[in-house]
mmCIF file of C-alpha atoms in Angstrom:
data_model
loop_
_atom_site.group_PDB
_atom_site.id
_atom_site.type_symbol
_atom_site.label_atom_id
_atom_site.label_comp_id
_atom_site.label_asym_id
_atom_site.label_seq_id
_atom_site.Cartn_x
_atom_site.Cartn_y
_atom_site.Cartn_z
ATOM 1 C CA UNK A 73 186.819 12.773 110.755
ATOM 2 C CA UNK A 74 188.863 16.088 110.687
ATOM 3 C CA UNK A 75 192.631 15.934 111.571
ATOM 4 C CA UNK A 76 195.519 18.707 111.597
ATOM 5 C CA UNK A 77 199.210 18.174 112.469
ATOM 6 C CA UNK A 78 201.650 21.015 112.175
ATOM 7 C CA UNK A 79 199.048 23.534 110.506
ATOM 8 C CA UNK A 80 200.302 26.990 109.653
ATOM 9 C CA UNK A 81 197.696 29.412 107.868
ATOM 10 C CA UNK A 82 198.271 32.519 105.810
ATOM 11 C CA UNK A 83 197.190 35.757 105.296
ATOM 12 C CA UNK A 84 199.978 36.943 102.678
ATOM 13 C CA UNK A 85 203.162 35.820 104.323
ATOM 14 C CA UNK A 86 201.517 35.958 107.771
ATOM 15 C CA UNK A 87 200.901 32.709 109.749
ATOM 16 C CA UNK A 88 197.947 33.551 111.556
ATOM 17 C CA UNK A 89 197.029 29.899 112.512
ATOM 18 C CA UNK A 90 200.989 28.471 113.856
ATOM 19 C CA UNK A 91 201.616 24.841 114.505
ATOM 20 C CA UNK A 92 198.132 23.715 115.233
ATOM 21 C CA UNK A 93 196.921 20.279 116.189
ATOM 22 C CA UNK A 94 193.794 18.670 116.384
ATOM 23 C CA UNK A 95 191.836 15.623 115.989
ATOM 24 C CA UNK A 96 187.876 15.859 115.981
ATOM 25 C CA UNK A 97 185.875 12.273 115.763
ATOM 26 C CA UNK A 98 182.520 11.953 113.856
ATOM 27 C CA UNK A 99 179.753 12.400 116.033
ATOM 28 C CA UNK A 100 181.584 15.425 117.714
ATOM 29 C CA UNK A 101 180.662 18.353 119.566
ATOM 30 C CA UNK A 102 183.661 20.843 119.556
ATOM 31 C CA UNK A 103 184.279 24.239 120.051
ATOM 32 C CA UNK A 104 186.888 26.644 119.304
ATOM 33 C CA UNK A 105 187.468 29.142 121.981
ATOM 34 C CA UNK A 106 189.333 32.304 122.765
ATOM 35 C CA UNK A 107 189.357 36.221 123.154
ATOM 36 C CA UNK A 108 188.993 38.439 119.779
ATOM 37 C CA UNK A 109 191.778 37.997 117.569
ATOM 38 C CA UNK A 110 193.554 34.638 118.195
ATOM 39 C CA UNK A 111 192.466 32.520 115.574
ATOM 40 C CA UNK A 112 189.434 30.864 115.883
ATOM 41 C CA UNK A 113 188.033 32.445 112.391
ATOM 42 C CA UNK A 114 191.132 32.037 110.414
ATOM 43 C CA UNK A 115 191.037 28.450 111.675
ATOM 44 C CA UNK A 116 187.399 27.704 110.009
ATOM 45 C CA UNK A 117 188.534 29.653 106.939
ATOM 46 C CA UNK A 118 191.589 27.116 106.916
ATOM 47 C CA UNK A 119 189.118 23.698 107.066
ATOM 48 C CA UNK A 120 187.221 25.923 103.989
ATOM 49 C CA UNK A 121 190.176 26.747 102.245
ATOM 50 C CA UNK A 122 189.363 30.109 101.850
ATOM 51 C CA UNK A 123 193.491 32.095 103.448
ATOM 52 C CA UNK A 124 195.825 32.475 101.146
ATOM 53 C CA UNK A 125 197.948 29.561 101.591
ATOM 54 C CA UNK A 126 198.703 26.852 104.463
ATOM 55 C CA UNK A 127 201.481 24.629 105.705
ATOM 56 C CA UNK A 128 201.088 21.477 107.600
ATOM 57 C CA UNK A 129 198.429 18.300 107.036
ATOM 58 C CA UNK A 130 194.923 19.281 107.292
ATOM 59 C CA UNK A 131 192.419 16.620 106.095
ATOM 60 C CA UNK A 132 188.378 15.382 106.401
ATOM 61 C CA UNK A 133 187.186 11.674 106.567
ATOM 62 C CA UNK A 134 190.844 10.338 105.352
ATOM 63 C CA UNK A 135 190.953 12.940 102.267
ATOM 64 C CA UNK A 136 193.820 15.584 102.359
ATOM 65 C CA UNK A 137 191.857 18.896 102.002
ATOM 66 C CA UNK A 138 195.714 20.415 101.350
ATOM 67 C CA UNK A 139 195.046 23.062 97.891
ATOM 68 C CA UNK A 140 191.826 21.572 97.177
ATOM 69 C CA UNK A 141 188.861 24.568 96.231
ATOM 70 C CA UNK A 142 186.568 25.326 98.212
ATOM 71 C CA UNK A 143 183.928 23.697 96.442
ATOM 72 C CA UNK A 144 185.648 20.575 96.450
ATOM 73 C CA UNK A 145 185.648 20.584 100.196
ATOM 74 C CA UNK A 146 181.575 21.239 100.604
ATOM 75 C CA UNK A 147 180.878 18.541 98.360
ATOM 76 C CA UNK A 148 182.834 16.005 100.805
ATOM 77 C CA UNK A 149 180.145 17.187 103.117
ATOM 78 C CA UNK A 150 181.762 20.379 104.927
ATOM 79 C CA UNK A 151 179.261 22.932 105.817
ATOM 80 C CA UNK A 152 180.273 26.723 106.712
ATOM 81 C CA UNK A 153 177.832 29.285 108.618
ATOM 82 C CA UNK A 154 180.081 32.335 108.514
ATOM 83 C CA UNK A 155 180.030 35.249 111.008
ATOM 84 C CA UNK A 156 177.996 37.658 109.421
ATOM 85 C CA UNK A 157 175.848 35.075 107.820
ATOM 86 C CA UNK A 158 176.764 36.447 104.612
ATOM 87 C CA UNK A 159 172.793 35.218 102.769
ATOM 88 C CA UNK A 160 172.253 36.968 99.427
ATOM 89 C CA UNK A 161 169.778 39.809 100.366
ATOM 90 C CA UNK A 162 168.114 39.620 97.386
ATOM 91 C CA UNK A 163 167.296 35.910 97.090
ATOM 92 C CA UNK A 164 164.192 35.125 98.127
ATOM 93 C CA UNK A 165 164.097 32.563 101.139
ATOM 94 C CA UNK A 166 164.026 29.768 99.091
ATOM 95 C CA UNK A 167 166.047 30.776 96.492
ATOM 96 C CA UNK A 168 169.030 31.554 99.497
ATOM 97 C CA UNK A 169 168.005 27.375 101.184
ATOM 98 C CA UNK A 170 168.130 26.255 97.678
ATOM 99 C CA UNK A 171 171.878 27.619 96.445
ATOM 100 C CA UNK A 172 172.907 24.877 99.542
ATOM 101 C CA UNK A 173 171.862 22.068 97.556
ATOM 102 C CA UNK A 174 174.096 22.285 94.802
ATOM 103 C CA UNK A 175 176.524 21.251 96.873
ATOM 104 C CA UNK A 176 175.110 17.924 97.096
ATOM 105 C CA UNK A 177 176.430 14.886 94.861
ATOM 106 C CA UNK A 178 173.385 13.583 94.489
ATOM 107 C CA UNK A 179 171.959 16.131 92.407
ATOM 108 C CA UNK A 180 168.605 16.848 94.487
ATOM 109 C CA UNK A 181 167.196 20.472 94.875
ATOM 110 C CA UNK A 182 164.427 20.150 97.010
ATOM 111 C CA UNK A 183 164.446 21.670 100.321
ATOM 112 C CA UNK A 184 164.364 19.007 103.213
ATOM 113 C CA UNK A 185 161.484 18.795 105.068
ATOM 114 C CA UNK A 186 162.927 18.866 108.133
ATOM 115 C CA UNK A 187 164.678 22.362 107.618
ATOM 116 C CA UNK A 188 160.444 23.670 108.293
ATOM 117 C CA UNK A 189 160.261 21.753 111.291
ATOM 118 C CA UNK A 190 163.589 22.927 112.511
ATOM 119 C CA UNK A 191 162.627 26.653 111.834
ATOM 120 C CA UNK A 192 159.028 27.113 110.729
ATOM 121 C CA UNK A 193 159.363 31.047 110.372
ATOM 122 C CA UNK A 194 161.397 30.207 107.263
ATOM 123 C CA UNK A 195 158.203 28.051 105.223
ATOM 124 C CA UNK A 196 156.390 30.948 106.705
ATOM 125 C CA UNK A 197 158.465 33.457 104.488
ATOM 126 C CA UNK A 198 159.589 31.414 101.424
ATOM 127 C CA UNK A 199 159.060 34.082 99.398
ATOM 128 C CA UNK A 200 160.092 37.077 101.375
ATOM 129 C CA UNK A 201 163.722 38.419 100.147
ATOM 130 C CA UNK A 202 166.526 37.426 102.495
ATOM 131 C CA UNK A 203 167.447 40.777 103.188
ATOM 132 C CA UNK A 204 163.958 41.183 104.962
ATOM 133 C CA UNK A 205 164.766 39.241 107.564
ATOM 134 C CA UNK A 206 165.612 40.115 111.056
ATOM 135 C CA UNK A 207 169.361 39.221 111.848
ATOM 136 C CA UNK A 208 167.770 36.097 114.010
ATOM 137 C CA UNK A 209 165.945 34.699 111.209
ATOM 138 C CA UNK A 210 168.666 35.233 109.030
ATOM 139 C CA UNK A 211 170.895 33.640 110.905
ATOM 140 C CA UNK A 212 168.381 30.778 111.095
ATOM 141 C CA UNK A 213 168.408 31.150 107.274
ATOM 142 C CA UNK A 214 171.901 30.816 106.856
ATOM 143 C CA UNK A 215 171.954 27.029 108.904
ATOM 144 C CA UNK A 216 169.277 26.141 106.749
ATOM 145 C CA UNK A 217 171.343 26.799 103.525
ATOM 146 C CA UNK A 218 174.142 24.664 105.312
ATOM 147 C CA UNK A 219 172.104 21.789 106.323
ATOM 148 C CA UNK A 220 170.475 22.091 102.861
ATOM 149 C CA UNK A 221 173.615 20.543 101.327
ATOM 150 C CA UNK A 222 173.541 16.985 103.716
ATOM 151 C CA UNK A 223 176.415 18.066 105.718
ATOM 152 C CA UNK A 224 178.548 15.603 107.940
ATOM 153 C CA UNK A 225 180.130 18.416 109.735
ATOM 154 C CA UNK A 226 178.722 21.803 110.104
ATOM 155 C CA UNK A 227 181.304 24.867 111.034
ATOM 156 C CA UNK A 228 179.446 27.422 113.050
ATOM 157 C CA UNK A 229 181.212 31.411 113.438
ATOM 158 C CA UNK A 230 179.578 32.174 116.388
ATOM 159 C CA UNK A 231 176.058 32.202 115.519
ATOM 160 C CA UNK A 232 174.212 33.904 118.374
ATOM 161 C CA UNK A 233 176.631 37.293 117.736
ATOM 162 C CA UNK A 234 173.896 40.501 117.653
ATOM 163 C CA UNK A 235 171.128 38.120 117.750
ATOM 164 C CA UNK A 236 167.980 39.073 119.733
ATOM 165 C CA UNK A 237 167.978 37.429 122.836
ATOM 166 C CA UNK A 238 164.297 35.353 122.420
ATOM 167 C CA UNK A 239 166.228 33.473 119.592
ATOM 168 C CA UNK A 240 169.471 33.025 120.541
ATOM 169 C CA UNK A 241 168.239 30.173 122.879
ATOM 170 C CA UNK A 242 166.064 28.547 119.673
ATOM 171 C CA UNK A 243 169.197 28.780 117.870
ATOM 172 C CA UNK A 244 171.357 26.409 120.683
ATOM 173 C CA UNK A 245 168.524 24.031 121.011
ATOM 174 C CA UNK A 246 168.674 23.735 117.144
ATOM 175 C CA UNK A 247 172.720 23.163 116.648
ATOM 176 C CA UNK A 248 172.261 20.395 119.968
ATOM 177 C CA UNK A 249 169.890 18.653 118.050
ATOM 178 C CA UNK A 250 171.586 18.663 114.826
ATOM 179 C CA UNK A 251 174.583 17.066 116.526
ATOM 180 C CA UNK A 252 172.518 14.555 119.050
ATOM 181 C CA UNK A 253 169.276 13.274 117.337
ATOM 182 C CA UNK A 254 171.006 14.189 113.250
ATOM 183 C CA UNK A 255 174.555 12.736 114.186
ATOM 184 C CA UNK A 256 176.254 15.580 112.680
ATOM 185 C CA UNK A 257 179.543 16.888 113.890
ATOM 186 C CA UNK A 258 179.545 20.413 114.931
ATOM 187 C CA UNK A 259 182.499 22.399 114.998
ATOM 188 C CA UNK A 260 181.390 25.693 116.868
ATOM 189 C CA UNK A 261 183.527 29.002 117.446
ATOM 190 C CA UNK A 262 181.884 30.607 120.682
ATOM 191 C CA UNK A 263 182.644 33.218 122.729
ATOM 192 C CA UNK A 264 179.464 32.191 125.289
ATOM 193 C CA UNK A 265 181.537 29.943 127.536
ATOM 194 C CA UNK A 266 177.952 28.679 129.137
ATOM 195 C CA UNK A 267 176.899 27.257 126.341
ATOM 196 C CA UNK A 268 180.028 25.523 124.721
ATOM 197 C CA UNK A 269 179.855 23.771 128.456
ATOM 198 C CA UNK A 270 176.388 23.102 128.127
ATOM 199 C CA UNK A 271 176.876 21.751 124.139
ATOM 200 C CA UNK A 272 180.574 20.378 124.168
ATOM 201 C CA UNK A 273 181.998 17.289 124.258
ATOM 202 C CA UNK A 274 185.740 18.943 123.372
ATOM 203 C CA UNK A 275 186.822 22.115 123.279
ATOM 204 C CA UNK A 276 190.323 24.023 121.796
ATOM 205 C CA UNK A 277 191.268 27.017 123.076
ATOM 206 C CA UNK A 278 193.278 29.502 120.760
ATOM 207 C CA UNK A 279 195.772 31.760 121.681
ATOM 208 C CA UNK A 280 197.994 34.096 119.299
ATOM 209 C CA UNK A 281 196.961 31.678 116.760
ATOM 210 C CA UNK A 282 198.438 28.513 118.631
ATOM 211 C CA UNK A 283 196.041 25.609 120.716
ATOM 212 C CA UNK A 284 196.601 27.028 124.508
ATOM 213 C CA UNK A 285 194.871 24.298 125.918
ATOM 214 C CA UNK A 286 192.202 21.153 124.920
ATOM 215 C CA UNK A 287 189.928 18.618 126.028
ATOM 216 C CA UNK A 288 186.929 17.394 126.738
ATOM 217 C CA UNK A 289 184.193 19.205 127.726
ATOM 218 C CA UNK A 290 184.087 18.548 131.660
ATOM 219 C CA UNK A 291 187.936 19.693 131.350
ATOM 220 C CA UNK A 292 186.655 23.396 130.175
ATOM 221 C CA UNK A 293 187.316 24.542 133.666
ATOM 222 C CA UNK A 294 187.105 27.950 135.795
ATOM 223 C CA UNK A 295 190.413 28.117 135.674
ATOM 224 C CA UNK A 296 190.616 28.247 131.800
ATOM 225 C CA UNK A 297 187.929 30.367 131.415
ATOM 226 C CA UNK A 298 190.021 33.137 133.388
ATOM 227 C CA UNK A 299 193.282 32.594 131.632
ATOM 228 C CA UNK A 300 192.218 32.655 128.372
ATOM 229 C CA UNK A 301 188.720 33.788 127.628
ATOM 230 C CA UNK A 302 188.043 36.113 130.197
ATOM 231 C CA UNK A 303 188.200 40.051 128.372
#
């Protein structure tokens, strides 16, 4: 579904992403690992198209993503949830769920009804502005606009960062079930080693912008963890 040979990605003239490889099936669980500063942003910009330039073959479900806009790229059915969560604050809740849908080819607006049962505290507060939320619901808020769009592959910026603790776990159980009962491919940067073991069925690990090490998820060792992720 999403396949890079030789990628280089750039801030300016700076590769920050150098020579990376990957191939991630449909159906996947994978996530991107690695201490602060290695990459693993810069590579879910890349898939988004939203550095300043890259080298290299990047493409999603046999299309070359190469120079295409951003745009272009959710409409094949690539969803982003960026760090930060970056929801208009003064949307309402609806209004923030309902800017996801125009990325859909089909031309439907309505909010799915499965987005309620998947966080109810968000039909609780349709109307409430999006900068009302706590940073858990808006983080909720923020998938919600992603899955609004009928994504085949969500990308995930580490999603549980500053989130209060009773809904960080509600959050987990909610990508898991995306991927296993919705069938959609999850591509997940995580610094909580726990849970990509717990979630993954691959993981890449980044360092100085390059794939250290991959595999599946059984393979995300001790070992690894203190090579490369411990701080």
């Amino acid at each position: 579904m999403l396949e890079a040979t030789g990628l280089f990605s750039y801030y300016g003239k700076s590769p920050i992403i150098q020579d990376v490889g990957f191939r991630i099936e449909k159906g996947a669980f994978a996530s991107i690992l690695g201490r602060n500063g290695v990459g693993k942003t810069t590579l879910l910009r890349t898939i988004m198209g939203l550095t300043d330039g890259i080298a290299g073959n990047l493409s999603f479900d046999g299309e070359n993503l190469g120079s295409m806009p951003t745009h272009a790229r959710s409409k094949l059915g690539i969803g982003y949830i960026p760090q930060g969560r970056e929801i208009i604050p003064r949307f309402t809740v609806r209004e923030n769920i309902v800017m996801g849908t125009y990325a859909r080819t089909d031309g439907k607006r309505g909010i799915p009804d499965f987005i309620y049962e998947l966080f109810p505290i968000l039909k609780e507060f349709l109307n409430r502005r999006g900068g009302d939320l706590s940073g858990g619901q808006q983080q909720q808020l923020a998938i919600a606009r992603a899955l609004a769009m009928g994504p085949k592959v969500l990308l995930l910026d580490e999603p549980t960062e500053g989130i209060q603790p009773n809904i960080v776990k509600q959050i987990e159980d909610v990508i898991v079930r995306l991927n296993r009962e919705m069938g959609i491919t999850i591509l997940l940067v995580e610094q909580n080693v726990r849970f990509a073991r717990r979630a993954s069925n691959q993981f890449i690990v980044l360092d100085k912008g390059r794939v250290a090490v991959s595999g599946t998820g059984e393979e995300l060792t001790d070992e690894i963890q203190d090579e490369y992720l411990t701080f």
